[in-house]
Amino acid sequence: MADLVLAEEPSMDLPVIDLDIYRSNPPSSPAVQEECARAARALITYGALVLHDSRVSESDNETFLDLLEDYFAQPAETLKRDERPELGYQVGVTLENTEKPKCAVDEPCLRVIERLAPAERPLDISGHQPDPKCRFFWRMGEPAPYATQFPGLNAENVIPEAPEIRERWTPVMETWGKSMKSAVSGLAEMAAVGMGLPSETFTNAGRYGPHLLAPTASDLKKYGSKDTILAGFHTDLNFLTIHGRSRYPGLHIWARNTGRRIAVSIPRPTPGQSGSYLLVQAGKQLEHLTGGLVKAGYHEVVVNDATLKTVDARKRGLPDRPLVRISSTFFWHLSSDYDLAPIPALADQAKAVRAANFDLGRDEGDEVEYAPMKVGQQVQNELKHIALLA
């Protein structure tokens, strides 16, 4: 347990975890065991990490970003045909000013902000205005061999109607979605091993999860002023979130034990290096299953100076391209019918870590009770908080 709590303040640089070490060596090898331990420590300490996977193609991400820029450049009335509000927007498009950041009216979250130094706090979200971002959910789950109690969370995909988008849509979404799913599934195995569990513990629990390729889109012609909040301070409700590189900076995260805002910059592969670097963040399902040993990571997306610099460069270099910030995001979920309850051994470690942090003067707020429930119920509860489900 001692190596799970650092007496000194952690580095502001997120740890880089190499999935290739795990994939290319025997599970019992020292190299694999150490890399898995590093992955677990990163999630416990930061709630986030950078993952390198040599199988993931940078060009597939670029093709994906091109497609989504073109899709969200369509008129609002065209996009609206792809909305499914009756399904909690869990497939198809969600238009701007629909999703609300939960934190603005959530007491535990507001107390997290209060504990941050004023200079490290997120931009003000107290007005509880809906986010000006759009989103598209493309389901990447494996159909369950049983009747789910939560059919609305496992609905059929929506394919856009516009012919020039439709013909490119499914191949591009499936190619990039499968790459992201494979990478984050591998990291889930590594995290399980690093926490002293069988490698398949988390992946078995998520085998029939309603995984989502979930890009967001922000119109920077319309919402491009400095300090515009594109996605208010929040955590993700799923198990693990993985991101490819966006073309526009603006993502900030807060690591559990630093209390400081970190501007995320996903590294590019060095010349001759294969694969991609991807950002992984812990979500609420991972927090729940570990009894708080891992805490879901808080983050926001805003227009900052780096965003504006990139906008100017894109205007000069690619004047015919839409000025739309796409997040290359994938939500990995546990299966909707899985019984979500803390794993006892991890919950015990969580209590020890909390106590050690308290002794070091780190106030983590009130202790959270992680009540047993179906994953689908947890998702529905969270969707109500962010105004996506009545």
Coordinates of C-alpha atoms in Angstrom, one line a residue:
M1 CA 0.0 0.0 0.0
A2 CA 2.9 2.3 0.7
D3 CA 3.6 2.8 -3.0
L4 CA 0.0 3.9 -3.7
V5 CA 0.4 7.1 -1.6
L6 CA 3.2 9.6 -2.4
A7 CA 4.3 11.8 0.4
E8 CA 5.6 14.4 -2.1
E9 CA 3.2 16.1 -4.5
P10 CA 3.0 14.1 -7.7
S11 CA 4.5 15.3 -11.0
M12 CA 2.3 17.5 -13.2
D13 CA 3.2 15.2 -16.1
L14 CA 0.9 12.2 -16.6
P15 CA 2.6 8.8 -16.5
V16 CA 3.0 7.2 -20.0
I17 CA 2.0 3.5 -20.0
D18 CA 3.1 1.2 -22.8
L19 CA 0.5 -1.3 -23.8
D20 CA 3.0 -3.1 -26.1
I21 CA 4.9 -4.3 -23.0
Y22 CA 1.8 -6.0 -21.8
R23 CA 0.8 -7.5 -25.2
S24 CA 4.3 -8.7 -26.1
N25 CA 5.5 -10.5 -23.0
P26 CA 4.4 -13.3 -20.8
P27 CA 1.9 -12.2 -18.1
S28 CA 4.2 -13.3 -15.3
S29 CA 7.3 -11.5 -16.6
P30 CA 8.7 -8.7 -14.4
A31 CA 8.3 -6.2 -17.2
V32 CA 4.6 -6.8 -17.5
Q33 CA 4.0 -6.9 -13.7
E34 CA 5.9 -3.6 -13.3
E35 CA 4.0 -1.9 -16.2
C36 CA 0.7 -3.1 -14.8
A37 CA 1.6 -1.8 -11.4
R38 CA 2.5 1.6 -13.0
A39 CA -0.9 1.7 -14.7
A40 CA -2.8 1.0 -11.5
R41 CA -0.7 3.6 -9.6
A42 CA -1.4 6.2 -12.3
L43 CA -5.1 5.7 -12.1
I44 CA -5.1 5.8 -8.3
T45 CA -2.8 8.9 -8.1
Y46 CA -4.0 10.9 -11.1
G47 CA -7.3 9.3 -12.3
A48 CA -5.7 9.5 -15.7
L49 CA -2.7 8.4 -17.8
V50 CA -1.3 8.5 -21.3
L51 CA -1.3 5.1 -23.1
H52 CA 0.9 4.1 -26.1
D53 CA -0.4 1.5 -28.4
S54 CA 1.6 0.6 -31.6
R55 CA -1.5 -0.8 -33.3
V56 CA -3.4 2.5 -33.3
S57 CA -3.0 4.6 -36.5
E58 CA -2.6 8.3 -36.3
S59 CA -4.1 8.5 -39.9
D60 CA -7.3 6.7 -38.7
N61 CA -7.8 9.5 -36.2
E62 CA -7.2 12.2 -38.8
T63 CA -9.8 10.5 -41.1
F64 CA -12.2 10.3 -38.2
L65 CA -11.7 14.0 -37.4
D66 CA -12.3 15.0 -41.0
L67 CA -15.6 13.1 -41.2
L68 CA -16.9 14.6 -37.9
E69 CA -16.0 18.1 -38.9
D70 CA -17.9 17.6 -42.1
Y71 CA -20.9 16.1 -40.2
F72 CA -21.2 18.9 -37.7
A73 CA -20.8 21.6 -40.3
Q74 CA -24.2 20.6 -41.6
P75 CA -27.3 22.8 -40.8
A76 CA -28.9 22.2 -37.4
E77 CA -32.2 21.0 -39.0
T78 CA -30.2 18.3 -40.9
L79 CA -28.5 17.2 -37.7
K80 CA -31.8 17.2 -35.7
R81 CA -33.0 14.2 -37.8
D82 CA -30.4 12.1 -36.0
E83 CA -31.6 13.0 -32.5
R84 CA -33.1 10.3 -30.3
P85 CA -34.2 12.1 -27.1
E86 CA -36.6 9.3 -26.2
L87 CA -33.5 7.1 -25.7
G88 CA -31.8 9.6 -23.4
Y89 CA -29.6 10.7 -26.4
Q90 CA -27.7 7.4 -26.0
V91 CA -27.4 6.9 -29.7
G92 CA -27.3 9.5 -32.5
V93 CA -26.7 13.2 -32.1
T94 CA -27.1 15.6 -29.1
L95 CA -27.3 19.2 -30.2
E96 CA -25.7 22.1 -28.5
N97 CA -27.2 23.6 -25.3
T98 CA -28.8 20.2 -24.3
E99 CA -26.3 18.6 -21.8
K100 CA -25.8 20.3 -18.5
P101 CA -22.7 19.9 -16.4
K102 CA -23.8 18.0 -13.3
C103 CA -21.3 19.8 -11.0
A104 CA -23.2 23.1 -11.0
V105 CA -25.9 21.7 -8.7
D106 CA -24.1 18.7 -7.2
E107 CA -23.0 19.5 -3.6
P108 CA -20.1 17.0 -3.4
C109 CA -18.7 18.3 -6.7
L110 CA -19.0 22.0 -5.6
R111 CA -17.1 21.0 -2.4
V112 CA -14.3 19.6 -4.6
I113 CA -14.1 23.0 -6.3
E114 CA -14.1 24.8 -2.9
R115 CA -11.1 22.8 -1.8
L116 CA -9.1 23.9 -4.8
A117 CA -6.9 27.0 -4.6
P118 CA -8.7 29.9 -6.4
A119 CA -6.1 30.0 -9.2
E120 CA -6.6 26.3 -9.9
R121 CA -10.4 26.2 -10.0
P122 CA -12.4 25.6 -13.2
L123 CA -14.1 28.4 -15.1
D124 CA -17.3 29.4 -13.3
I125 CA -20.2 27.0 -14.0
S126 CA -22.5 28.3 -11.3
G127 CA -25.1 29.5 -13.8
H128 CA -25.7 25.8 -14.7
Q129 CA -26.1 26.7 -18.4
P130 CA -26.1 23.8 -20.8
D131 CA -22.9 23.1 -22.6
P132 CA -22.6 24.7 -26.1
K133 CA -21.1 21.5 -27.4
C134 CA -22.8 18.9 -29.7
R135 CA -22.1 15.1 -29.4
F136 CA -22.6 12.0 -31.4
F137 CA -23.0 8.5 -29.8
W138 CA -22.1 5.5 -32.0
R139 CA -22.5 2.2 -30.2
M140 CA -19.6 -0.2 -30.2
G141 CA -20.9 -2.9 -27.9
E142 CA -21.2 -6.7 -28.4
P143 CA -24.9 -7.8 -28.3
A144 CA -25.7 -9.6 -25.0
P145 CA -26.9 -13.2 -25.3
Y146 CA -29.7 -12.4 -22.8
A147 CA -32.5 -9.9 -22.6
T148 CA -31.2 -6.8 -20.9
Q149 CA -33.2 -4.9 -18.3
F150 CA -32.0 -1.7 -20.0
P151 CA -32.9 -1.8 -23.7
G152 CA -32.8 2.0 -24.0
L153 CA -29.1 2.0 -23.1
N154 CA -28.4 -0.7 -25.8
A155 CA -30.3 0.7 -28.8
E156 CA -29.5 0.4 -32.5
N157 CA -27.1 2.9 -34.0
V158 CA -28.3 5.9 -36.0
I159 CA -26.7 6.4 -39.4
P160 CA -26.8 10.0 -40.8
E161 CA -29.0 10.6 -43.8
A162 CA -26.9 13.0 -45.9
P163 CA -25.6 10.8 -48.8
E164 CA -22.1 12.4 -48.8
I165 CA -21.7 11.6 -45.0
R166 CA -23.6 8.3 -45.0
E167 CA -21.3 6.5 -47.5
R168 CA -18.2 7.3 -45.4
W169 CA -19.8 7.0 -42.0
T170 CA -19.9 3.4 -40.9
P171 CA -16.4 2.3 -42.1
V172 CA -14.7 5.3 -40.6
M173 CA -16.6 5.1 -37.3
E174 CA -16.0 1.3 -37.0
T175 CA -12.3 1.5 -37.8
W176 CA -11.5 4.2 -35.3
G177 CA -13.9 2.9 -32.7
K178 CA -12.4 -0.6 -32.8
S179 CA -8.9 0.8 -32.4
M180 CA -9.9 2.8 -29.3
K181 CA -11.9 -0.1 -27.8
S182 CA -9.0 -2.5 -28.2
A183 CA -6.6 -0.1 -26.6
V184 CA -8.8 0.8 -23.6
S185 CA -9.7 -2.9 -23.1
G186 CA -6.0 -3.7 -22.9
L187 CA -5.5 -1.0 -20.3
A188 CA -8.4 -2.3 -18.3
E189 CA -6.6 -5.7 -18.2
M190 CA -3.4 -4.0 -17.1
A191 CA -5.2 -2.1 -14.4
A192 CA -6.7 -5.3 -13.0
V193 CA -3.4 -7.0 -12.8
G194 CA -1.8 -4.0 -11.2
M195 CA -4.5 -4.0 -8.5
G196 CA -3.9 -7.7 -7.7
L197 CA -6.9 -9.1 -9.6
P198 CA -7.2 -11.6 -12.5
S199 CA -6.5 -9.8 -15.8
E200 CA -10.1 -10.4 -17.1
T201 CA -11.9 -9.0 -14.0
F202 CA -12.8 -5.7 -15.6
T203 CA -13.1 -6.9 -19.2
N204 CA -15.5 -9.7 -18.3
A205 CA -17.6 -7.2 -16.4
G206 CA -17.7 -5.0 -19.5
R207 CA -18.0 -7.6 -22.2
Y208 CA -21.5 -6.6 -23.1
G209 CA -21.2 -3.0 -22.1
P210 CA -22.9 -0.3 -24.2
H211 CA -19.5 1.1 -25.3
L212 CA -19.7 4.4 -27.2
L213 CA -17.6 6.2 -29.8
A214 CA -18.6 9.6 -28.5
P215 CA -17.1 12.6 -30.3
T216 CA -18.1 16.1 -29.2
A217 CA -18.2 19.0 -31.5
S218 CA -17.8 22.7 -30.6
D219 CA -18.4 25.4 -33.3
L220 CA -15.4 27.8 -32.8
K221 CA -16.8 30.4 -35.2
K222 CA -19.8 30.7 -32.8
Y223 CA -18.2 29.8 -29.5
G224 CA -14.6 30.9 -30.1
S225 CA -14.2 33.7 -27.5
K226 CA -11.5 33.2 -24.9
D227 CA -12.7 31.5 -21.7
T228 CA -15.9 30.1 -23.3
I229 CA -16.8 26.9 -21.5
L230 CA -17.3 24.2 -24.1
A231 CA -17.8 21.4 -21.5
G232 CA -18.2 22.4 -17.9
F233 CA -16.3 20.8 -15.0
H234 CA -17.4 17.2 -14.6
T235 CA -16.5 13.5 -14.4
D236 CA -17.5 10.8 -16.8
L237 CA -20.2 8.3 -15.7
N238 CA -18.7 5.2 -17.5
F239 CA -15.7 3.0 -16.5
L240 CA -12.8 4.3 -18.6
T241 CA -12.7 7.1 -21.2
I242 CA -10.1 7.1 -23.9
H243 CA -9.2 10.1 -26.2
G244 CA -7.3 10.4 -29.4
R245 CA -5.7 13.8 -30.2
S246 CA -8.0 16.7 -30.8
R247 CA -6.9 19.3 -33.4
Y248 CA -7.6 22.1 -30.9
P249 CA -6.2 22.4 -27.3
G250 CA -8.5 23.3 -24.4
L251 CA -8.9 20.1 -22.3
H252 CA -7.9 20.6 -18.6
I253 CA -7.9 17.8 -16.0
W254 CA -7.4 17.8 -12.3
A255 CA -5.3 15.0 -10.9
R256 CA -6.5 13.6 -7.6
N257 CA -3.5 14.4 -5.5
T258 CA -2.2 17.6 -7.0
G259 CA -5.1 20.0 -6.6
R260 CA -3.8 21.7 -9.8
R261 CA -5.3 22.1 -13.2
I262 CA -3.3 20.3 -15.9
A263 CA -3.5 21.4 -19.5
V264 CA -3.6 18.1 -21.5
S265 CA -1.2 17.7 -24.4
I266 CA -1.1 14.2 -25.9
P267 CA 2.4 13.6 -27.3
R268 CA 2.9 12.7 -30.9
P269 CA 4.9 9.6 -31.9
T270 CA 8.6 10.4 -32.5
P271 CA 9.8 10.0 -36.1
G272 CA 9.9 6.3 -37.0
Q273 CA 7.8 5.3 -33.9
S274 CA 4.6 3.3 -34.7
G275 CA 1.2 3.8 -33.2
S276 CA -0.4 6.6 -31.2
Y277 CA -0.5 8.1 -27.7
L278 CA -4.0 8.2 -26.2
L279 CA -5.3 9.9 -23.0
V280 CA -7.2 7.6 -20.6
Q281 CA -9.4 8.9 -17.7
A282 CA -11.1 7.0 -14.9
G283 CA -14.9 7.2 -14.8
K284 CA -17.5 6.8 -12.1
Q285 CA -18.1 3.0 -12.7
L286 CA -14.4 2.4 -12.0
E287 CA -14.6 4.5 -8.9
H288 CA -17.7 2.6 -7.7
L289 CA -16.2 -0.9 -8.4
T290 CA -12.9 0.0 -6.6
G291 CA -14.8 1.5 -3.6
G292 CA -13.1 4.8 -4.3
L293 CA -9.5 3.4 -4.6
V294 CA -9.6 5.1 -8.0
K295 CA -11.5 8.4 -8.2
A296 CA -13.2 9.5 -11.4
G297 CA -11.2 12.3 -12.9
Y298 CA -12.6 15.8 -13.1
H299 CA -12.1 17.8 -16.4
E300 CA -13.4 20.7 -18.5
V301 CA -13.0 21.9 -22.1
V302 CA -12.5 25.6 -22.6
V303 CA -11.3 28.1 -25.2
N304 CA -7.9 29.2 -24.0
D305 CA -4.9 31.0 -25.6
A306 CA -3.7 27.8 -27.2
T307 CA -7.1 27.2 -28.7
L308 CA -7.1 30.6 -30.3
K309 CA -3.6 30.2 -31.7
T310 CA -4.7 26.9 -33.3
V311 CA -7.8 28.6 -34.7
D312 CA -5.7 31.3 -36.4
A313 CA -3.3 28.7 -37.8
R314 CA -6.2 26.6 -39.2
K315 CA -7.8 29.7 -40.8
R316 CA -4.5 30.5 -42.6
G317 CA -3.5 27.0 -43.6
L318 CA -6.9 25.4 -44.2
P319 CA -9.3 28.2 -45.0
D320 CA -11.9 25.8 -46.5
R321 CA -12.2 23.5 -43.5
P322 CA -14.9 23.9 -40.8
L323 CA -13.7 25.5 -37.5
V324 CA -15.1 22.8 -35.4
R325 CA -13.3 21.3 -32.4
I326 CA -13.9 17.6 -32.4
S327 CA -13.0 15.5 -29.4
S328 CA -11.8 12.0 -30.4
T329 CA -13.5 10.3 -27.5
F330 CA -14.6 6.7 -26.6
F331 CA -16.6 5.7 -23.5
W332 CA -15.9 2.1 -22.3
H333 CA -18.8 0.9 -20.1
L334 CA -19.5 -2.1 -17.8
S335 CA -22.4 -4.3 -18.9
S336 CA -25.7 -2.7 -18.1
D337 CA -27.0 -5.7 -16.2
Y338 CA -23.8 -6.2 -14.2
D339 CA -24.2 -5.9 -10.4
L340 CA -22.1 -2.9 -9.5
A341 CA -20.6 -3.1 -6.0
P342 CA -17.2 -2.4 -4.6
I343 CA -14.7 -5.3 -4.8
P344 CA -13.9 -5.9 -1.1
A345 CA -10.1 -6.1 -1.4
L346 CA -10.0 -2.9 -3.3
A347 CA -12.5 -1.1 -0.9
D348 CA -10.2 -2.0 2.0
Q349 CA -7.2 -0.6 0.1
A350 CA -9.3 2.6 -0.6
K351 CA -9.9 3.1 3.1
A352 CA -6.1 2.8 3.8
V353 CA -5.2 5.2 1.0
R354 CA -7.8 7.7 2.2
A355 CA -6.4 7.5 5.7
A356 CA -2.8 7.9 4.5
N357 CA -3.8 10.9 2.4
F358 CA -5.6 12.4 5.5
D359 CA -2.4 12.0 7.5
L360 CA -0.5 13.9 4.8
G361 CA -3.0 16.8 5.1
R362 CA -4.9 16.0 1.9
D363 CA -8.6 16.6 2.5
E364 CA -10.6 14.3 0.1
G365 CA -14.0 15.4 1.5
D366 CA -16.7 13.3 3.0
E367 CA -16.5 9.5 2.6
V368 CA -18.6 8.2 -0.2
E369 CA -21.0 5.3 0.1
Y370 CA -21.0 3.1 -3.0
A371 CA -24.4 1.4 -2.8
P372 CA -24.9 -1.9 -4.8
M373 CA -27.0 -1.4 -7.9
K374 CA -27.1 -2.5 -11.6
V375 CA -24.8 -0.6 -13.9
G376 CA -27.8 0.4 -16.0
Q377 CA -29.4 2.1 -12.9
Q378 CA -26.2 4.0 -12.2
V379 CA -26.1 5.2 -15.8
Q380 CA -29.8 6.3 -15.7
N381 CA -29.2 8.1 -12.4
E382 CA -26.3 10.0 -13.9
L383 CA -28.2 10.9 -17.1
K384 CA -30.9 12.5 -15.1
H385 CA -28.4 14.7 -13.4
I386 CA -27.0 16.0 -16.7
A387 CA -30.5 16.6 -18.2
L388 CA -30.3 13.8 -20.9
L389 CA -33.0 11.6 -19.3
A390 CA -36.3 12.8 -17.8

